[in-house]
Short mmCIF file of C-alpha atoms in Angstrom, two decimals:
data_model
loop_
_atom_site.label_atom_id
_atom_site.label_comp_id
_atom_site.label_asym_id
_atom_site.label_seq_id
_atom_site.Cartn_x
_atom_site.Cartn_y
_atom_site.Cartn_z
CA MET Q 1 -5.75 -14.77 23.71
CA GLY Q 2 -3.03 -16.32 25.82
CA HIS Q 3 0.73 -16.35 25.97
CA GLY Q 4 1.36 -14.05 23.02
CA ARG Q 5 4.91 -13.96 21.77
CA ASN Q 6 4.68 -11.35 19.02
CA PRO Q 7 5.53 -7.77 20.13
CA LEU Q 8 4.28 -4.76 18.20
CA ARG Q 9 6.46 -4.83 15.16
CA THR Q 10 8.19 -2.02 13.34
CA THR Q 11 5.99 -2.75 10.32
CA ALA Q 12 2.92 -1.81 12.34
CA VAL Q 13 4.56 1.37 13.59
CA GLY Q 14 5.50 2.24 10.02
CA ALA Q 15 1.96 1.67 8.91
CA VAL Q 16 0.72 4.08 11.57
CA SER Q 17 3.11 6.75 10.34
CA ALA Q 18 2.12 6.21 6.72
CA THR Q 19 -1.55 6.44 7.60
CA LEU Q 20 -1.08 9.70 9.49
CA ILE Q 21 0.74 11.20 6.53
CA ALA Q 22 -2.09 10.11 4.26
CA ALA Q 23 -4.66 11.46 6.72
CA ALA Q 24 -3.02 14.86 6.71
CA GLY Q 25 -3.23 14.93 2.93
CA LEU Q 26 -6.83 13.80 2.96
CA GLY Q 27 -7.68 16.45 5.49
CA LEU Q 28 -6.31 19.32 3.42
CA ALA Q 29 -6.80 18.44 -0.23
CA PRO Q 30 -10.58 17.91 -0.27
CA ALA Q 31 -11.10 21.00 1.87
CA ALA Q 32 -9.12 23.19 -0.48
CA GLN Q 33 -10.90 21.80 -3.48
CA ALA Q 34 -14.39 22.07 -2.04
CA ALA Q 35 -13.89 25.51 -0.53
CA GLY Q 36 -12.82 26.99 -3.83
CA GLY Q 37 -16.29 27.87 -5.06
CA THR Q 38 -18.74 26.50 -2.55
CA SER Q 39 -20.94 29.24 -1.14
CA GLY Q 40 -23.17 26.58 0.44
CA VAL Q 41 -20.55 25.31 2.91
CA ARG Q 42 -20.76 26.43 6.52
CA PHE Q 43 -19.00 25.13 9.60
CA VAL Q 44 -21.17 24.48 12.63
CA ASP Q 45 -21.22 23.20 16.19
CA ILE Q 46 -23.73 20.43 16.85
CA SER Q 47 -24.81 19.25 20.28
CA GLY Q 48 -24.33 15.50 20.38
CA ASP Q 49 -25.40 12.95 22.95
CA GLY Q 50 -25.12 14.33 26.48
CA GLY Q 51 -24.42 17.82 25.13
CA THR Q 52 -21.01 16.91 23.70
CA THR Q 53 -19.98 19.42 21.02
CA LEU Q 54 -19.45 17.87 17.59
CA LYS Q 55 -17.68 19.93 14.96
CA GLY Q 56 -19.41 19.68 11.62
CA ASN Q 57 -20.05 21.26 8.27
CA VAL Q 58 -23.15 21.65 6.15
CA VAL Q 59 -23.42 21.78 2.37
CA THR Q 60 -26.78 22.72 0.86
CA PRO Q 61 -27.99 22.74 -2.75
CA ALA Q 62 -27.37 25.95 -4.64
CA GLY Q 63 -30.40 28.21 -4.50
CA ALA Q 64 -31.91 26.57 -1.42
CA ASP Q 65 -34.16 29.30 -0.02
CA GLY Q 66 -36.31 27.43 2.46
CA THR Q 67 -39.27 26.99 0.13
CA ARG Q 68 -38.67 23.27 -0.35
CA ALA Q 69 -37.13 20.36 1.53
CA TYR Q 70 -34.27 18.18 0.32
CA PRO Q 71 -33.17 14.65 1.20
CA LEU Q 72 -30.63 14.62 4.03
CA ILE Q 73 -27.35 12.68 4.14
CA VAL Q 74 -25.31 12.54 7.36
CA LEU Q 75 -21.60 11.63 7.11
CA PRO Q 76 -19.70 10.59 10.28
CA THR Q 77 -15.95 10.85 9.73
CA SER Q 78 -13.44 8.02 9.49
CA TRP Q 79 -11.13 7.04 12.34
CA GLY Q 80 -8.59 9.81 12.84
CA LEU Q 81 -9.65 12.05 9.93
CA PRO Q 82 -10.87 15.64 10.36
CA GLN Q 83 -14.32 16.96 9.56
CA VAL Q 84 -13.36 18.17 6.08
CA GLU Q 85 -12.83 14.56 4.95
CA TYR Q 86 -15.99 14.37 2.81
CA LEU Q 87 -16.24 17.95 1.50
CA ALA Q 88 -15.56 17.06 -2.13
CA GLN Q 89 -18.23 14.35 -2.12
CA ALA Q 90 -20.58 16.50 -0.05
CA GLN Q 91 -20.45 19.17 -2.72
CA LYS Q 92 -21.26 16.61 -5.42
CA LEU Q 93 -24.20 15.32 -3.42
CA ALA Q 94 -25.42 18.86 -2.75
CA ASN Q 95 -25.22 19.59 -6.48
CA SER Q 96 -27.50 16.58 -6.96
CA GLY Q 97 -30.09 18.00 -4.56
CA TYR Q 98 -29.10 16.79 -1.08
CA VAL Q 99 -28.49 18.56 2.21
CA VAL Q 100 -25.25 17.04 3.51
CA VAL Q 101 -24.07 17.28 7.12
CA SER Q 102 -20.64 15.87 7.95
CA TYR Q 103 -19.27 15.86 11.46
CA ASN Q 104 -16.19 14.79 13.38
CA VAL Q 105 -17.07 11.83 15.53
CA ARG Q 106 -16.66 12.27 19.26
CA GLY Q 107 -13.19 12.07 20.72
CA PHE Q 108 -11.33 13.10 17.55
CA TRP Q 109 -9.83 16.43 16.61
CA GLN Q 110 -11.93 19.41 17.75
CA SER Q 111 -15.05 17.45 18.65
CA GLY Q 112 -15.64 16.90 22.35
CA GLY Q 113 -15.90 13.68 24.28
CA GLU Q 114 -13.67 10.64 24.16
CA ILE Q 115 -13.12 7.81 21.68
CA GLU Q 116 -15.51 5.00 22.59
CA VAL Q 117 -15.09 2.93 19.39
CA ALA Q 118 -18.63 3.12 18.05
CA GLY Q 119 -20.19 2.79 21.46
CA PRO Q 120 -23.77 3.73 22.35
CA ARG Q 121 -22.92 7.44 22.53
CA ASP Q 122 -21.51 7.38 18.99
CA THR Q 123 -24.74 5.81 17.75
CA ALA Q 124 -26.81 8.36 19.68
CA ASP Q 125 -24.72 11.16 18.15
CA VAL Q 126 -26.04 10.26 14.69
CA SER Q 127 -29.60 10.77 15.88
CA LYS Q 128 -28.64 14.08 17.47
CA VAL Q 129 -27.06 15.24 14.21
CA ILE Q 130 -30.23 14.27 12.34
CA ASP Q 131 -32.26 16.24 14.90
CA TRP Q 132 -30.03 19.27 14.39
CA ALA Q 133 -30.20 19.03 10.61
CA LEU Q 134 -33.99 18.83 10.59
CA ALA Q 135 -34.16 21.91 12.80
CA ASN Q 136 -31.48 23.99 11.07
CA THR Q 137 -31.44 23.04 7.37
CA PRO Q 138 -34.07 22.50 4.64
CA ALA Q 139 -33.87 18.72 5.21
CA ASP Q 140 -36.81 16.41 4.57
CA PRO Q 141 -37.54 14.26 7.68
CA ARG Q 142 -38.99 11.53 5.44
CA LYS Q 143 -35.77 11.16 3.43
CA VAL Q 144 -32.79 10.61 5.73
CA GLY Q 145 -29.63 8.72 4.77
CA VAL Q 146 -26.33 8.01 6.55
CA ALA Q 147 -23.00 7.13 4.96
CA GLY Q 148 -19.35 6.89 5.82
CA MET Q 149 -16.00 5.26 5.27
CA SER Q 150 -14.34 2.90 7.75
CA TYR Q 151 -15.29 4.11 11.25
CA GLY Q 152 -18.07 6.20 9.74
CA ALA Q 153 -19.38 3.11 7.93
CA GLY Q 154 -19.68 1.06 11.10
CA ILE Q 155 -21.38 3.91 12.95
CA SER Q 156 -23.78 4.36 10.02
CA LEU Q 157 -24.89 0.72 10.14
CA LEU Q 158 -25.31 0.86 13.91
CA ALA Q 159 -27.37 4.03 13.58
CA ALA Q 160 -29.70 2.33 11.07
CA ALA Q 161 -30.56 -0.21 13.78
CA HIS Q 162 -31.37 2.46 16.35
CA ASP Q 163 -33.05 5.27 14.38
CA LYS Q 164 -36.09 4.40 12.27
CA ARG Q 165 -35.83 7.71 10.40
CA ILE Q 166 -32.83 6.40 8.47
CA LYS Q 167 -34.08 5.10 5.12
CA ALA Q 168 -30.78 4.38 3.34
CA VAL Q 169 -27.18 3.59 4.32
CA ALA Q 170 -23.91 3.47 2.41
CA ALA Q 171 -21.21 1.71 4.46
CA LEU Q 172 -17.84 1.86 2.71
CA SER Q 173 -14.94 -0.25 4.03
CA GLY Q 174 -16.70 -0.79 7.33
CA TRP Q 175 -17.34 -3.67 9.66
CA ALA Q 176 -20.31 -5.80 10.58
CA ASP Q 177 -18.57 -7.93 13.23
CA LEU Q 178 -15.88 -5.98 15.06
CA THR Q 179 -14.50 -8.96 16.97
CA GLU Q 180 -14.24 -11.08 13.82
CA SER Q 181 -12.42 -8.21 12.14
CA ILE Q 182 -9.51 -7.89 14.56
CA TYR Q 183 -9.67 -11.25 16.38
CA SER Q 184 -10.61 -13.82 13.76
CA GLY Q 185 -9.66 -17.40 14.53
CA ARG Q 186 -9.03 -16.32 18.15
CA THR Q 187 -5.92 -14.57 16.84
CA GLU Q 188 -5.05 -10.93 17.45
CA HIS Q 189 -4.54 -8.95 14.22
CA VAL Q 190 -1.68 -6.99 15.72
CA GLN Q 191 -0.78 -4.66 12.85
CA ALA Q 192 -4.39 -3.57 12.34
CA ALA Q 193 -4.94 -2.95 16.04
CA ALA Q 194 -1.61 -1.13 16.40
CA LEU Q 195 -2.54 1.20 13.56
CA LEU Q 196 -5.94 2.00 15.06
CA ASN Q 197 -4.51 2.49 18.53
CA GLY Q 198 -1.67 4.70 17.31
CA VAL Q 199 -3.87 6.92 15.17
CA GLY Q 200 -6.41 7.19 17.98
CA HIS Q 201 -3.83 8.46 20.46
CA ILE Q 202 -2.35 10.98 18.03
CA THR Q 203 -5.57 12.44 16.61
CA GLY Q 204 -7.96 11.97 19.52
CA ARG Q 205 -8.62 11.10 23.14
CA PRO Q 206 -9.30 7.40 23.82
CA SER Q 207 -11.55 6.74 26.79
CA ALA Q 208 -10.25 4.79 29.78
CA GLU Q 209 -12.30 1.78 28.63
CA THR Q 210 -10.86 1.98 25.11
CA GLN Q 211 -7.30 2.18 26.44
CA GLN Q 212 -7.89 -0.84 28.67
CA VAL Q 213 -9.36 -2.87 25.81
CA PHE Q 214 -6.29 -2.23 23.65
CA LYS Q 215 -3.97 -2.97 26.58
CA ASP Q 216 -5.63 -6.33 27.23
CA PHE Q 217 -5.64 -7.07 23.50
CA PHE Q 218 -1.92 -6.50 23.03
CA ALA Q 219 -1.11 -8.36 26.24
CA SER Q 220 -3.03 -11.41 24.94
CA ASN Q 221 -4.81 -11.57 28.27
CA LEU Q 222 -6.83 -14.78 27.98
CA SER Q 223 -8.73 -13.99 31.18
CA LYS Q 224 -10.15 -10.93 29.38
CA GLU Q 225 -11.12 -12.76 26.20
CA GLN Q 226 -14.85 -12.89 26.91
CA ASP Q 227 -14.81 -9.22 27.93
CA LEU Q 228 -13.24 -8.38 24.57
CA ILE Q 229 -15.83 -10.45 22.71
CA ASP Q 230 -18.68 -8.79 24.61
CA TRP Q 231 -17.19 -5.35 24.00
CA GLY Q 232 -16.96 -6.04 20.27
CA LYS Q 233 -20.44 -7.56 20.08
CA LYS Q 234 -21.98 -4.38 21.50
CA ARG Q 235 -20.27 -2.46 18.69
CA SER Q 236 -21.13 -4.85 15.85
CA PRO Q 237 -24.00 -4.14 13.42
CA SER Q 238 -24.47 -7.91 13.06
CA THR Q 239 -25.69 -7.97 16.67
CA TYR Q 240 -28.58 -5.71 15.65
CA VAL Q 241 -29.35 -7.15 12.21
CA ASP Q 242 -32.92 -8.01 13.20
CA GLN Q 243 -33.54 -4.41 14.17
CA ILE Q 244 -31.98 -3.14 10.93
CA ASN Q 245 -34.27 -5.47 9.01
CA LYS Q 246 -37.28 -4.33 11.03
CA ASN Q 247 -36.50 -0.67 10.40
CA GLY Q 248 -36.17 -1.42 6.69
CA ALA Q 249 -33.26 0.80 5.65
CA ALA Q 250 -31.81 0.12 2.21
CA VAL Q 251 -28.20 -0.98 2.84
CA PHE Q 252 -25.32 -0.54 0.38
CA MET Q 253 -21.94 -1.99 1.42
CA ALA Q 254 -18.60 -1.86 -0.37
CA ASN Q 255 -15.23 -3.25 0.64
CA THR Q 256 -11.96 -4.57 -0.77
CA TRP Q 257 -10.63 -8.12 -1.00
CA GLY Q 258 -7.43 -7.24 0.82
CA ASP Q 259 -8.84 -5.15 3.66
CA THR Q 260 -6.39 -5.84 6.49
CA ILE Q 261 -8.55 -4.10 9.11
CA PHE Q 262 -12.07 -5.30 8.27
CA SER Q 263 -11.86 -8.56 6.33
CA PRO Q 264 -14.41 -9.22 3.56
CA ASN Q 265 -15.79 -12.37 5.22
CA GLN Q 266 -17.70 -10.58 7.94
CA TYR Q 267 -19.34 -8.17 5.45
CA ALA Q 268 -20.47 -11.07 3.24
CA THR Q 269 -21.98 -12.94 6.20
CA PHE Q 270 -23.85 -9.82 7.32
CA TYR Q 271 -25.11 -9.17 3.79
CA ASP Q 272 -26.72 -12.61 3.70
CA GLU Q 273 -28.63 -11.77 6.90
CA LEU Q 274 -30.15 -8.55 5.56
CA THR Q 275 -33.71 -8.84 4.25
CA GLY Q 276 -34.39 -5.33 2.92
CA PRO Q 277 -33.02 -3.65 -0.21
CA LYS Q 278 -29.29 -4.37 -0.28
CA ARG Q 279 -26.21 -4.27 -2.46
CA LEU Q 280 -22.68 -5.61 -1.90
CA GLU Q 281 -19.56 -4.64 -3.85
CA PHE Q 282 -15.99 -5.95 -3.59
CA ARG Q 283 -12.92 -4.64 -5.41
CA PRO Q 284 -9.15 -5.13 -5.22
CA GLY Q 285 -7.27 -3.09 -2.63
CA ASP Q 286 -6.84 -2.61 1.08
CA HIS Q 287 -8.76 -0.69 3.70
CA ALA Q 288 -10.59 2.28 2.12
CA THR Q 289 -8.23 2.39 -0.88
CA ALA Q 290 -10.98 1.66 -3.43
CA GLU Q 291 -12.90 4.83 -2.53
CA LEU Q 292 -9.85 6.95 -1.72
CA THR Q 293 -9.71 8.98 -4.95
CA GLY Q 294 -13.32 10.01 -4.47
CA LEU Q 295 -12.32 12.05 -1.40
CA PHE Q 296 -10.43 14.31 -3.78
CA GLY Q 297 -13.46 14.70 -6.05
CA LEU Q 298 -11.99 12.42 -8.72
CA PRO Q 299 -14.13 9.88 -10.61
CA ASN Q 300 -14.64 6.87 -8.40
CA ASP Q 301 -16.89 3.84 -8.87
CA VAL Q 302 -17.64 3.39 -5.17
CA TRP Q 303 -18.81 6.96 -4.67
CA THR Q 304 -20.70 6.89 -7.96
CA ASP Q 305 -22.69 3.88 -6.79
CA THR Q 306 -23.16 5.53 -3.38
CA GLY Q 307 -24.80 8.45 -5.14
CA ARG Q 308 -26.95 6.14 -7.25
CA TRP Q 309 -28.07 4.28 -4.13
CA PHE Q 310 -29.24 7.47 -2.45
CA ASP Q 311 -30.83 8.70 -5.68
CA ARG Q 312 -32.93 5.55 -5.72
CA TYR Q 313 -33.78 5.10 -2.05
CA LEU Q 314 -33.87 8.71 -0.82
CA ALA Q 315 -34.66 10.84 -3.85
CA GLY Q 316 -36.94 8.20 -5.39
CA GLU Q 317 -35.25 8.26 -8.79
CA ASP Q 318 -35.88 5.22 -10.97
CA ASN Q 319 -32.25 4.80 -12.04
CA GLY Q 320 -32.26 1.00 -12.32
CA ILE Q 321 -29.78 0.22 -9.55
CA ASP Q 322 -32.42 -1.91 -7.83
CA ARG Q 323 -32.76 -4.03 -10.97
CA GLU Q 324 -29.05 -4.77 -11.31
CA GLN Q 325 -27.44 -7.88 -9.87
CA PRO Q 326 -27.04 -6.89 -6.21
CA VAL Q 327 -23.62 -8.51 -5.70
CA GLN Q 328 -20.95 -6.82 -7.81
CA LEU Q 329 -17.35 -8.06 -7.83
CA LYS Q 330 -14.14 -7.06 -9.50
CA SER Q 331 -11.51 -9.79 -9.63
CA ARG Q 332 -7.98 -9.06 -8.46
CA SER Q 333 -6.81 -10.53 -11.78
CA THR Q 334 -9.06 -8.73 -14.29
CA GLY Q 335 -10.53 -5.29 -14.74
CA GLY Q 336 -14.20 -6.03 -15.35
CA TYR Q 337 -17.17 -6.30 -13.02
CA GLU Q 338 -19.16 -9.47 -12.44
CA GLY Q 339 -22.74 -9.47 -11.22
CA TYR Q 340 -24.41 -12.17 -9.11
CA PRO Q 341 -27.91 -12.55 -7.64
CA ASP Q 342 -26.54 -13.33 -4.16
CA TRP Q 343 -23.32 -14.12 -2.32
CA LYS Q 344 -23.59 -17.90 -2.46
CA SER Q 345 -23.80 -17.80 -6.26
CA ILE Q 346 -20.31 -16.38 -6.73
CA GLY Q 347 -18.65 -19.74 -5.97
CA ALA Q 348 -21.14 -22.00 -7.71
CA THR Q 349 -18.86 -25.04 -7.59
CA THR Q 350 -16.03 -26.19 -5.36
CA ARG Q 351 -12.87 -28.17 -5.96
CA LYS Q 352 -11.16 -30.02 -3.13
CA ILE Q 353 -7.42 -30.39 -2.84
CA ALA Q 354 -6.52 -33.42 -0.75
CA LEU Q 355 -4.05 -32.82 2.06
CA GLY Q 356 -2.76 -36.35 2.41
CA GLY Q 357 -0.13 -37.91 4.62
CA THR Q 358 1.19 -36.78 7.98
CA THR Q 359 3.30 -33.63 8.26
CA ARG Q 360 5.01 -32.24 11.34
CA ILE Q 361 6.35 -28.70 11.64
CA HIS Q 362 8.20 -26.78 14.31
CA THR Q 363 6.91 -23.43 15.58
CA ASN Q 364 8.25 -19.98 16.53
CA VAL Q 365 9.99 -19.22 13.23
CA ASP Q 366 8.61 -17.42 10.18
CA SER Q 367 9.00 -19.80 7.23
CA GLY Q 368 8.86 -17.01 4.64
CA ALA Q 369 5.19 -17.49 3.84
CA ASP Q 370 3.47 -14.29 4.98
CA GLY Q 371 0.28 -12.30 4.50
CA GLY Q 372 2.30 -9.18 3.72
CA VAL Q 373 2.34 -5.77 5.41
CA ILE Q 374 -0.83 -3.92 6.32
CA PHE Q 375 -1.88 -1.51 3.53
CA LEU Q 376 1.35 -1.74 1.53
CA SER Q 377 0.93 -5.30 0.19
CA SER Q 378 -2.71 -5.05 -0.84
CA ILE Q 379 -2.23 -1.60 -2.38
CA LEU Q 380 0.62 -3.03 -4.46
CA ASP Q 381 -1.70 -5.87 -5.50
CA GLN Q 382 -4.42 -3.34 -6.35
CA LEU Q 383 -2.15 -1.19 -8.51
CA THR Q 384 0.15 -3.78 -10.09
CA ARG Q 385 -1.54 -7.16 -9.44
CA ILE Q 386 1.52 -8.29 -7.53
CA PRO Q 387 0.48 -9.82 -4.19
CA PRO Q 388 2.93 -11.11 -1.55
CA VAL Q 389 5.03 -13.91 -3.03
CA ALA Q 390 6.99 -16.91 -1.77
CA SER Q 391 9.16 -19.51 -3.46
CA ILE Q 392 7.19 -22.64 -2.66
CA PRO Q 393 10.02 -25.15 -3.38
CA LEU Q 394 12.36 -23.18 -1.09
CA LEU Q 395 10.04 -22.93 1.90
CA PRO Q 396 11.77 -24.85 4.74
CA ARG Q 397 9.66 -27.93 5.49
CA TYR Q 398 11.00 -27.88 9.03
CA TRP Q 399 8.88 -24.75 9.64
CA ALA Q 400 6.15 -25.04 6.96
CA ALA Q 401 3.74 -27.72 5.78
CA VAL Q 402 3.13 -27.66 2.02
CA TRP Q 403 0.58 -29.43 -0.19
CA GLN Q 404 0.09 -28.79 -3.91
CA SER Q 405 -2.60 -29.57 -6.47
CA GLU Q 406 -2.00 -30.90 -9.93
CA LYS Q 407 -1.39 -28.43 -12.75
CA TYR Q 408 -4.67 -27.07 -14.07
CA ALA Q 409 -5.38 -27.44 -17.78
CA SER Q 410 -7.65 -24.40 -17.76
CA ALA Q 411 -7.90 -21.20 -15.74
CA GLN Q 412 -9.46 -21.53 -12.27
CA HIS Q 413 -11.66 -18.57 -11.30
CA ILE Q 414 -11.63 -18.54 -7.50
CA ARG Q 415 -14.62 -16.67 -6.08
CA GLY Q 416 -15.58 -16.59 -2.42
CA THR Q 417 -14.29 -18.33 0.68
CA ALA Q 418 -11.83 -21.23 0.64
CA ARG Q 419 -12.14 -23.60 3.60
CA LEU Q 420 -9.47 -25.69 5.29
CA HIS Q 421 -10.38 -28.93 7.07
CA THR Q 422 -7.67 -30.94 8.78
CA THR Q 423 -6.66 -32.77 11.93
CA VAL Q 424 -4.06 -31.18 14.20
CA THR Q 425 -2.01 -32.59 17.05
CA GLY Q 426 0.00 -30.19 19.19
CA THR Q 427 2.72 -30.84 21.70
CA LYS Q 428 1.43 -27.98 23.87
CA GLU Q 429 -2.05 -26.93 25.01
CA SER Q 430 -1.94 -23.68 22.99
CA GLY Q 431 -0.75 -22.82 19.53
CA THR Q 432 -1.19 -20.64 16.44
CA LEU Q 433 -1.04 -21.53 12.79
CA VAL Q 434 -1.56 -19.48 9.64
CA ALA Q 435 -2.89 -21.02 6.43
CA TYR Q 436 -1.99 -19.57 3.03
CA LEU Q 437 -3.36 -20.41 -0.40
CA TYR Q 438 -0.90 -19.70 -3.23
CA ASP Q 439 -1.10 -19.58 -7.02
CA VAL Q 440 2.08 -21.37 -8.08
CA GLY Q 441 3.63 -20.76 -11.49
CA PRO Q 442 5.92 -23.06 -13.51
CA LEU Q 443 9.05 -21.83 -11.68
CA GLY Q 444 7.57 -22.46 -8.25
CA LEU Q 445 6.91 -18.80 -7.40
CA GLY Q 446 3.72 -18.58 -5.35
CA LYS Q 447 1.45 -15.54 -5.41
CA LEU Q 448 -0.75 -15.18 -2.35
CA VAL Q 449 -4.42 -15.83 -3.04
CA SER Q 450 -5.70 -15.78 0.56
CA ASN Q 451 -4.75 -16.53 4.15
CA ALA Q 452 -6.19 -16.72 7.66
CA PRO Q 453 -4.88 -17.34 11.19
CA TYR Q 454 -6.09 -19.84 13.78
CA THR Q 455 -5.27 -20.08 17.47
CA PHE Q 456 -6.23 -22.85 19.90
CA HIS Q 457 -6.14 -23.01 23.69
CA GLY Q 458 -6.90 -25.74 26.18
CA GLN Q 459 -6.12 -28.70 23.93
CA THR Q 460 -4.62 -31.85 25.40
CA PRO Q 461 -1.01 -32.24 24.22
CA GLY Q 462 -0.65 -35.26 21.95
CA LYS Q 463 -4.40 -35.58 21.35
CA PRO Q 464 -5.63 -34.91 17.76
CA PHE Q 465 -8.44 -32.43 17.19
CA GLY Q 466 -10.34 -31.30 14.11
CA LEU Q 467 -9.79 -27.86 12.62
CA ASP Q 468 -12.11 -25.99 10.25
CA LEU Q 469 -10.89 -22.61 9.06
CA LYS Q 470 -12.37 -20.14 6.60
CA LEU Q 471 -9.73 -18.24 4.65
CA PHE Q 472 -10.42 -14.62 3.77
CA SER Q 473 -12.80 -14.31 0.82
CA THR Q 474 -11.33 -13.28 -2.51
CA ALA Q 475 -11.72 -13.21 -6.29
CA TYR Q 476 -8.59 -14.43 -8.07
CA ASP Q 477 -7.93 -16.15 -11.41
CA VAL Q 478 -5.33 -18.92 -11.49
CA PRO Q 479 -3.88 -19.19 -15.03
CA ALA Q 480 -3.86 -22.44 -16.97
CA GLY Q 481 -0.69 -24.42 -16.35
CA HIS Q 482 -0.44 -23.20 -12.74
CA ARG Q 483 -1.29 -25.11 -9.58
CA LEU Q 484 -2.56 -24.19 -6.12
CA ALA Q 485 -0.56 -24.74 -2.96
CA LEU Q 486 -1.71 -24.72 0.64
CA VAL Q 487 1.03 -23.70 3.06
CA VAL Q 488 0.74 -23.72 6.85
CA ASP Q 489 3.27 -22.17 9.21
CA THR Q 490 3.13 -20.60 12.68
CA VAL Q 491 4.45 -17.02 12.49
CA ASP Q 492 3.21 -14.02 10.50
CA PRO Q 493 3.93 -10.32 11.19
CA LEU Q 494 0.21 -9.53 10.77
CA TYR Q 495 -0.78 -11.57 13.82
CA ILE Q 496 0.19 -12.36 17.40
CA GLU Q 497 1.25 -16.00 17.75
CA HIS Q 498 0.65 -18.24 20.75
CA ASN Q 499 3.14 -21.06 20.27
CA PRO Q 500 5.15 -21.94 23.39
CA SER Q 501 8.87 -22.30 22.76
CA GLY Q 502 9.77 -25.60 21.18
CA ALA Q 503 6.19 -26.55 20.32
CA GLN Q 504 5.43 -28.73 17.30
CA LEU Q 505 2.28 -29.19 15.24
CA THR Q 506 1.35 -32.33 13.31
CA PHE Q 507 -1.20 -32.37 10.49
CA SER Q 508 -2.76 -35.68 9.54
CA SER Q 509 -5.49 -37.00 7.29
CA PRO Q 510 -7.34 -39.89 8.99
CA GLU Q 511 -9.04 -42.34 6.67
CA HIS Q 512 -12.41 -41.68 8.31
CA ASP Q 513 -11.93 -37.89 8.19
CA PRO Q 514 -9.60 -36.88 5.35
CA SER Q 515 -8.03 -33.45 5.27
CA TYR Q 516 -8.61 -31.04 2.39
CA VAL Q 517 -8.91 -27.44 1.31
CA SER Q 518 -12.14 -26.62 -0.51
CA VAL Q 519 -11.77 -23.92 -3.19
CA PRO Q 520 -14.88 -22.09 -4.50
CA LEU Q 521 -14.94 -21.57 -8.26
CA ARG Q 522 -17.03 -19.44 -10.57
CA GLU Q 523 -18.98 -21.33 -13.20
CA GLN Q 524 -16.82 -21.68 -16.29
#
């Protein structure tokens, strides 16, 4: 954080509006569908942490008469969505023999309290909801699960660290490291934060602390950087991974390659740190779009596997999910699933592209290489396999550095996390760059494979320094006859940039420390 130059852009404001429209639809359609013939649905008030009233609903199995207990699933709502969000899925779970309690997280809609962004009170609320369910429904205290999308996913993982009663978790499109999600590479993800902030103000009541955090974030207040990091760490499941492992909950996580709010990298890192039963799934799409249709009760792979996970680890059904490859991926380029024994196996080999020579670029101008627009670009890629594009030959070299590989004789199956290593020399003590990896066809049109931002502060002008940057993880197939291109520029609408006016960046490849981008590839 520092001297940010990027104001909140109209694209971010548009994304907020689009999300609110979608949220209204999500709030009404599942409720209408579920309420049509569901005698087991009742709306309740639950006393959360400190006595805060949480608005919730309960769905019980048909014929439940109190003579037997059922596994319990608690569903905290997503950011900005009302308590009816999960009714269609709750009914399906109830039909499979679960008591399901969904509730509006504190600070949103009719629930009391203020938005604390998965703070300690949000975590304590989950335990209070479990207490209420055990006292007021035919729930089995030995078989408790928690699940949610987005905000509900993060809260579910945090709850698993703090409540030993939780035996299974399904965290869909959530986060493990909150700071890494919205401040990766010391760069503010401005569109993502603007969307969250806007939705929070319209659908809820942000606490004074939450408002101040967003204010400092958008102001790029470098003096508050450590406060932001500490605030995010307290709200990150990765901080409590040892406790999650000790408690032993079975953890299922699913996300999308193009999630512009919670990038896939931080989920993959967290998955590696888990020692109990675990499963990780990635699919094409943006934030929560892979599981979206399931909220309407439509067939959906993510929700199907969520049900199978609970059937195995709550209901005790031997359905074989624990014997499947625990890492399941769907490439952005093909329709089939690929199974792997662990995360590191997905990119079994690597290929380096040398970034030779010395290249200087000027800052403060968008070269035309961009990560796209939050939600819209990745959804288009999900539905049509058309990611953001750029004409690589036409990118102005005054504003963008470009390196290309040779043409590949066979298809290259990129799986995992590409890494950039280079040497940078700036003319100012601060700066921002954004790296893009493109699939370049015969006519020079580049399709975006991955990207990531990087910001530096406190560097001595004119003094070279090493840079190592992980691009966002992905699964993408580069056709035979194409090549890969690495492009670096300094402005992208997704991020706040910290380049003083007139600054320049030079990229070099010293003989003793050559520059390269390392690309992970699936075994052929």
